[in-house]
């Protein structure tokens, strides 16, 4: 792993992974909460027959159940969970479940182009659209821009369940959402996430897979903070950034999994248009370069 690949990804790791878990005990909210009425919403259709049309998910759901997903950050776990939920929702449409995904972004035209590019990876004939309000989303919904996914369940226009997911977990969060769908539809036995997505086994004993930085080898928050402070300093010179990178190089070389996670985070930052928020221009150029590199194997 080269020095140029080592510098900025750890910066991103500290900013996006360590910092949120420093507040892991605090509840995270996004969007309307249970028993609150959903505000009016118009989405812009992108694919298939819905392309270019306004979509009113509340009207389409009517008095039936609605699964509404706001897609904040383009990450692999977010895609995995969303695709499983949308595939399941399509199978239950005749039972009274309507589902839609609203993608957030600063540039609707760029988001539309991107959705058309990745269309082959999405669930056929499902409703994928662009939400208004840019990265903040529709103002009346009170979305949290620091989460990756906001998943809402509603019936008769009233919220029945709300999930603010920072790091989506298919086994744990997926099952919780399936349980909420079952409650809306009146199912006696909720579907099992392991049956819907057998390639993603459920967590053993119902435990959440390790997600916190301190639970992953080589990703101690205290260690990374001490390594990253000189890197994230906006007053750092290029030489100082390079010097700080030398201190983290060994940690990356010893932990390929860390390198893969860092690549994912860097890609997320660039795709979300947040590059200018991190470090100096010297560091930002390296962030972009890291995001464009192939993920370490």
mmCIF file of N, CA, C and O in Angstrom, residues 28-31 67-86 100-104 128 143-152 162-170 173-174 177:
data_model
loop_
_atom_site.group_PDB
_atom_site.id
_atom_site.type_symbol
_atom_site.label_atom_id
_atom_site.label_comp_id
_atom_site.label_asym_id
_atom_site.label_seq_id
_atom_site.Cartn_x
_atom_site.Cartn_y
_atom_site.Cartn_z
ATOM 1 N N UNK A 28 -30.683 7.966 18.128
ATOM 2 C CA UNK A 28 -30.620 8.669 16.857
ATOM 3 C C UNK A 28 -32.020 8.654 16.248
ATOM 4 O O UNK A 28 -32.663 7.610 16.171
ATOM 5 N N UNK A 29 -32.493 9.828 15.822
ATOM 6 C CA UNK A 29 -33.816 9.940 15.233
ATOM 7 C C UNK A 29 -33.717 10.554 13.850
ATOM 8 O O UNK A 29 -32.839 11.372 13.574
ATOM 9 N N UNK A 30 -34.629 10.155 12.979
ATOM 10 C CA UNK A 30 -34.700 10.742 11.649
ATOM 11 C C UNK A 30 -36.111 10.544 11.120
ATOM 12 O O UNK A 30 -36.611 9.427 11.059
ATOM 13 N N UNK A 31 -36.746 11.635 10.760
ATOM 14 C CA UNK A 31 -38.080 11.538 10.189
ATOM 15 C C UNK A 31 -39.167 11.444 11.229
ATOM 16 O O UNK A 31 -38.909 11.401 12.433
ATOM 17 N N UNK A 67 -44.061 1.488 2.895
ATOM 18 C CA UNK A 67 -42.656 1.395 3.267
ATOM 19 C C UNK A 67 -41.934 2.488 2.499
ATOM 20 O O UNK A 67 -41.879 2.460 1.265
ATOM 21 N N UNK A 68 -41.400 3.469 3.212
ATOM 22 C CA UNK A 68 -40.759 4.618 2.589
ATOM 23 C C UNK A 68 -39.313 4.703 3.068
ATOM 24 O O UNK A 68 -39.051 4.820 4.265
ATOM 25 N N UNK A 69 -38.372 4.627 2.124
ATOM 26 C CA UNK A 69 -36.948 4.634 2.451
ATOM 27 C C UNK A 69 -36.313 5.898 1.876
ATOM 28 O O UNK A 69 -36.420 6.150 0.679
ATOM 29 N N UNK A 70 -35.660 6.670 2.742
ATOM 30 C CA UNK A 70 -34.860 7.804 2.281
ATOM 31 C C UNK A 70 -33.401 7.363 2.280
ATOM 32 O O UNK A 70 -32.859 6.963 3.311
ATOM 33 N N UNK A 71 -32.767 7.467 1.119
ATOM 34 C CA UNK A 71 -31.406 6.971 0.906
ATOM 35 C C UNK A 71 -30.453 8.152 1.002
ATOM 36 O O UNK A 71 -30.317 8.939 0.072
ATOM 37 N N UNK A 72 -29.768 8.290 2.150
ATOM 38 C CA UNK A 72 -28.882 9.427 2.388
ATOM 39 C C UNK A 72 -27.477 9.213 1.828
ATOM 40 O O UNK A 72 -26.911 10.100 1.203
ATOM 41 N N UNK A 73 -26.882 8.046 2.107
ATOM 42 C CA UNK A 73 -25.483 7.779 1.764
ATOM 43 C C UNK A 73 -25.386 6.515 0.914
ATOM 44 O O UNK A 73 -25.978 5.487 1.253
ATOM 45 N N UNK A 74 -24.604 6.578 -0.147
ATOM 46 C CA UNK A 74 -24.454 5.430 -1.046
ATOM 47 C C UNK A 74 -23.375 4.489 -0.523
ATOM 48 O O UNK A 74 -22.202 4.599 -0.879
ATOM 49 N N UNK A 75 -23.774 3.560 0.322
ATOM 50 C CA UNK A 75 -22.843 2.570 0.846
ATOM 51 C C UNK A 75 -23.343 1.175 0.493
ATOM 52 O O UNK A 75 -24.535 0.964 0.233
ATOM 53 N N UNK A 76 -22.438 0.224 0.512
ATOM 54 C CA UNK A 76 -22.803 -1.148 0.162
ATOM 55 C C UNK A 76 -23.832 -1.737 1.131
ATOM 56 O O UNK A 76 -24.808 -2.356 0.694
ATOM 57 N N UNK A 77 -23.672 -1.558 2.465
ATOM 58 C CA UNK A 77 -24.710 -2.067 3.374
ATOM 59 C C UNK A 77 -26.075 -1.438 3.127
ATOM 60 O O UNK A 77 -27.104 -2.112 3.243
ATOM 61 N N UNK A 78 -26.086 -0.140 2.784
ATOM 62 C CA UNK A 78 -27.359 0.524 2.509
ATOM 63 C C UNK A 78 -28.026 -0.079 1.276
ATOM 64 O O UNK A 78 -29.240 -0.323 1.257
ATOM 65 N N UNK A 79 -27.243 -0.337 0.233
ATOM 66 C CA UNK A 79 -27.789 -0.967 -0.963
ATOM 67 C C UNK A 79 -28.302 -2.367 -0.658
ATOM 68 O O UNK A 79 -29.381 -2.760 -1.109
ATOM 69 N N UNK A 80 -27.514 -3.128 0.094
ATOM 70 C CA UNK A 80 -27.914 -4.496 0.394
ATOM 71 C C UNK A 80 -29.241 -4.557 1.122
ATOM 72 O O UNK A 80 -30.146 -5.328 0.754
ATOM 73 N N UNK A 81 -29.372 -3.752 2.163
ATOM 74 C CA UNK A 81 -30.611 -3.756 2.943
ATOM 75 C C UNK A 81 -31.782 -3.229 2.114
ATOM 76 O O UNK A 81 -32.872 -3.811 2.116
ATOM 77 N N UNK A 82 -31.562 -2.147 1.381
ATOM 78 C CA UNK A 82 -32.644 -1.564 0.583
ATOM 79 C C UNK A 82 -33.136 -2.533 -0.480
ATOM 80 O O UNK A 82 -34.355 -2.686 -0.685
ATOM 81 N N UNK A 83 -32.232 -3.211 -1.167
ATOM 82 C CA UNK A 83 -32.641 -4.148 -2.210
ATOM 83 C C UNK A 83 -33.445 -5.313 -1.641
ATOM 84 O O UNK A 83 -34.429 -5.753 -2.239
ATOM 85 N N UNK A 84 -33.033 -5.820 -0.484
ATOM 86 C CA UNK A 84 -33.777 -6.918 0.142
ATOM 87 C C UNK A 84 -35.179 -6.457 0.520
ATOM 88 O O UNK A 84 -36.173 -7.157 0.282
ATOM 89 N N UNK A 85 -35.275 -5.269 1.102
ATOM 90 C CA UNK A 85 -36.588 -4.753 1.508
ATOM 91 C C UNK A 85 -37.489 -4.487 0.305
ATOM 92 O O UNK A 85 -38.689 -4.792 0.331
ATOM 93 N N UNK A 86 -36.919 -3.918 -0.750
ATOM 94 C CA UNK A 86 -37.731 -3.623 -1.929
ATOM 95 C C UNK A 86 -38.178 -4.896 -2.642
ATOM 96 O O UNK A 86 -39.300 -4.978 -3.155
ATOM 97 N N UNK A 100 -41.422 2.669 -1.680
ATOM 98 C CA UNK A 100 -40.712 3.613 -2.541
ATOM 99 C C UNK A 100 -39.413 4.023 -1.873
ATOM 100 O O UNK A 100 -39.321 4.081 -0.639
ATOM 101 N N UNK A 101 -38.408 4.304 -2.710
ATOM 102 C CA UNK A 101 -37.119 4.796 -2.222
ATOM 103 C C UNK A 101 -36.900 6.189 -2.784
ATOM 104 O O UNK A 101 -36.989 6.399 -4.002
ATOM 105 N N UNK A 102 -36.605 7.138 -1.898
ATOM 106 C CA UNK A 102 -36.290 8.496 -2.318
ATOM 107 C C UNK A 102 -34.814 8.784 -2.082
ATOM 108 O O UNK A 102 -34.347 8.736 -0.937
ATOM 109 N N UNK A 103 -34.059 9.045 -3.142
ATOM 110 C CA UNK A 103 -32.624 9.309 -3.025
ATOM 111 C C UNK A 103 -32.388 10.801 -2.799
ATOM 112 O O UNK A 103 -32.992 11.651 -3.467
ATOM 113 N N UNK A 104 -31.503 11.104 -1.840
ATOM 114 C CA UNK A 104 -31.150 12.480 -1.541
ATOM 115 C C UNK A 104 -29.828 12.830 -2.217
ATOM 116 O O UNK A 104 -28.944 11.988 -2.354
ATOM 117 N N UNK A 128 -38.148 3.797 -7.572
ATOM 118 C CA UNK A 128 -36.948 4.521 -7.166
ATOM 119 C C UNK A 128 -37.076 5.944 -7.688
ATOM 120 O O UNK A 128 -37.350 6.143 -8.878
ATOM 121 N N UNK A 143 -35.544 15.039 8.452
ATOM 122 C CA UNK A 143 -34.575 13.959 8.304
ATOM 123 C C UNK A 143 -33.230 14.345 8.908
ATOM 124 O O UNK A 143 -32.859 15.515 8.950
ATOM 125 N N UNK A 144 -32.501 13.345 9.351
ATOM 126 C CA UNK A 144 -31.177 13.516 9.964
ATOM 127 C C UNK A 144 -30.117 13.254 8.900
ATOM 128 O O UNK A 144 -29.948 12.119 8.451
ATOM 129 N N UNK A 145 -29.369 14.281 8.512
ATOM 130 C CA UNK A 145 -28.403 14.125 7.429
ATOM 131 C C UNK A 145 -27.207 13.265 7.829
ATOM 132 O O UNK A 145 -26.387 12.906 6.979
ATOM 133 N N UNK A 146 -27.077 12.918 9.113
ATOM 134 C CA UNK A 146 -25.943 12.119 9.579
ATOM 135 C C UNK A 146 -26.211 10.620 9.537
ATOM 136 O O UNK A 146 -25.343 9.831 9.913
ATOM 137 N N UNK A 147 -27.397 10.197 9.108
ATOM 138 C CA UNK A 147 -27.676 8.779 9.007
ATOM 139 C C UNK A 147 -27.454 8.325 7.572
ATOM 140 O O UNK A 147 -27.302 9.137 6.652
ATOM 141 N N UNK A 148 -27.430 7.019 7.375
ATOM 142 C CA UNK A 148 -27.256 6.443 6.041
ATOM 143 C C UNK A 148 -28.597 6.146 5.387
ATOM 144 O O UNK A 148 -28.786 6.376 4.195
ATOM 145 N N UNK A 149 -29.521 5.619 6.177
ATOM 146 C CA UNK A 149 -30.876 5.330 5.706
ATOM 147 C C UNK A 149 -31.892 5.792 6.743
ATOM 148 O O UNK A 149 -31.662 5.638 7.953
ATOM 149 N N UNK A 150 -33.002 6.334 6.273
ATOM 150 C CA UNK A 150 -34.173 6.538 7.111
ATOM 151 C C UNK A 150 -35.266 5.648 6.553
ATOM 152 O O UNK A 150 -35.627 5.769 5.375
ATOM 153 N N UNK A 151 -35.778 4.729 7.378
ATOM 154 C CA UNK A 151 -36.806 3.790 6.932
ATOM 155 C C UNK A 151 -38.076 4.047 7.740
ATOM 156 O O UNK A 151 -38.054 3.977 8.968
ATOM 157 N N UNK A 152 -39.159 4.349 7.038
ATOM 158 C CA UNK A 152 -40.426 4.651 7.688
ATOM 159 C C UNK A 152 -41.485 3.645 7.266
ATOM 160 O O UNK A 152 -41.578 3.273 6.091
ATOM 161 N N UNK A 162 -40.263 3.864 12.784
ATOM 162 C CA UNK A 162 -39.253 4.752 12.207
ATOM 163 C C UNK A 162 -37.876 4.226 12.571
ATOM 164 O O UNK A 162 -37.591 3.965 13.740
ATOM 165 N N UNK A 163 -37.015 4.079 11.568
ATOM 166 C CA UNK A 163 -35.675 3.541 11.774
ATOM 167 C C UNK A 163 -34.649 4.529 11.217
ATOM 168 O O UNK A 163 -34.665 4.846 10.023
ATOM 169 N N UNK A 164 -33.768 5.028 12.081
ATOM 170 C CA UNK A 164 -32.669 5.906 11.677
ATOM 171 C C UNK A 164 -31.397 5.082 11.726
ATOM 172 O O UNK A 164 -30.876 4.791 12.803
ATOM 173 N N UNK A 165 -30.877 4.692 10.576
ATOM 174 C CA UNK A 165 -29.783 3.732 10.497
ATOM 175 C C UNK A 165 -28.482 4.423 10.099
ATOM 176 O O UNK A 165 -28.355 4.935 8.985
ATOM 177 N N UNK A 166 -27.522 4.425 11.013
ATOM 178 C CA UNK A 166 -26.218 5.008 10.744
ATOM 179 C C UNK A 166 -25.343 4.010 9.990
ATOM 180 O O UNK A 166 -24.716 4.331 8.989
ATOM 181 N N UNK A 167 -25.295 2.781 10.480
ATOM 182 C CA UNK A 167 -24.571 1.699 9.801
ATOM 183 C C UNK A 167 -25.541 0.529 9.640
ATOM 184 O O UNK A 167 -25.662 -0.326 10.524
ATOM 185 N N UNK A 168 -26.268 0.478 8.534
ATOM 186 C CA UNK A 168 -27.296 -0.541 8.363
ATOM 187 C C UNK A 168 -26.754 -1.962 8.480
ATOM 188 O O UNK A 168 -25.723 -2.291 7.904
ATOM 189 N N UNK A 169 -27.469 -2.777 9.244
ATOM 190 C CA UNK A 169 -27.131 -4.195 9.395
ATOM 191 C C UNK A 169 -28.276 -5.015 8.821
ATOM 192 O O UNK A 169 -29.403 -4.930 9.306
ATOM 193 N N UNK A 170 -27.992 -5.790 7.780
ATOM 194 C CA UNK A 170 -29.038 -6.598 7.163
ATOM 195 C C UNK A 170 -29.646 -7.598 8.152
ATOM 196 O O UNK A 170 -30.865 -7.671 8.280
ATOM 197 N N UNK A 173 -31.122 -4.984 11.543
ATOM 198 C CA UNK A 173 -32.070 -3.947 11.135
ATOM 199 C C UNK A 173 -33.099 -4.505 10.153
ATOM 200 O O UNK A 173 -34.277 -4.151 10.208
ATOM 201 N N UNK A 174 -32.634 -5.383 9.253
ATOM 202 C CA UNK A 174 -33.560 -5.981 8.303
ATOM 203 C C UNK A 174 -34.669 -6.740 8.995
ATOM 204 O O UNK A 174 -35.844 -6.631 8.624
ATOM 205 N N UNK A 177 -37.194 -4.377 10.671
ATOM 206 C CA UNK A 177 -38.096 -3.750 9.699
ATOM 207 C C UNK A 177 -39.126 -4.760 9.202
ATOM 208 O O UNK A 177 -40.307 -4.432 9.037
#
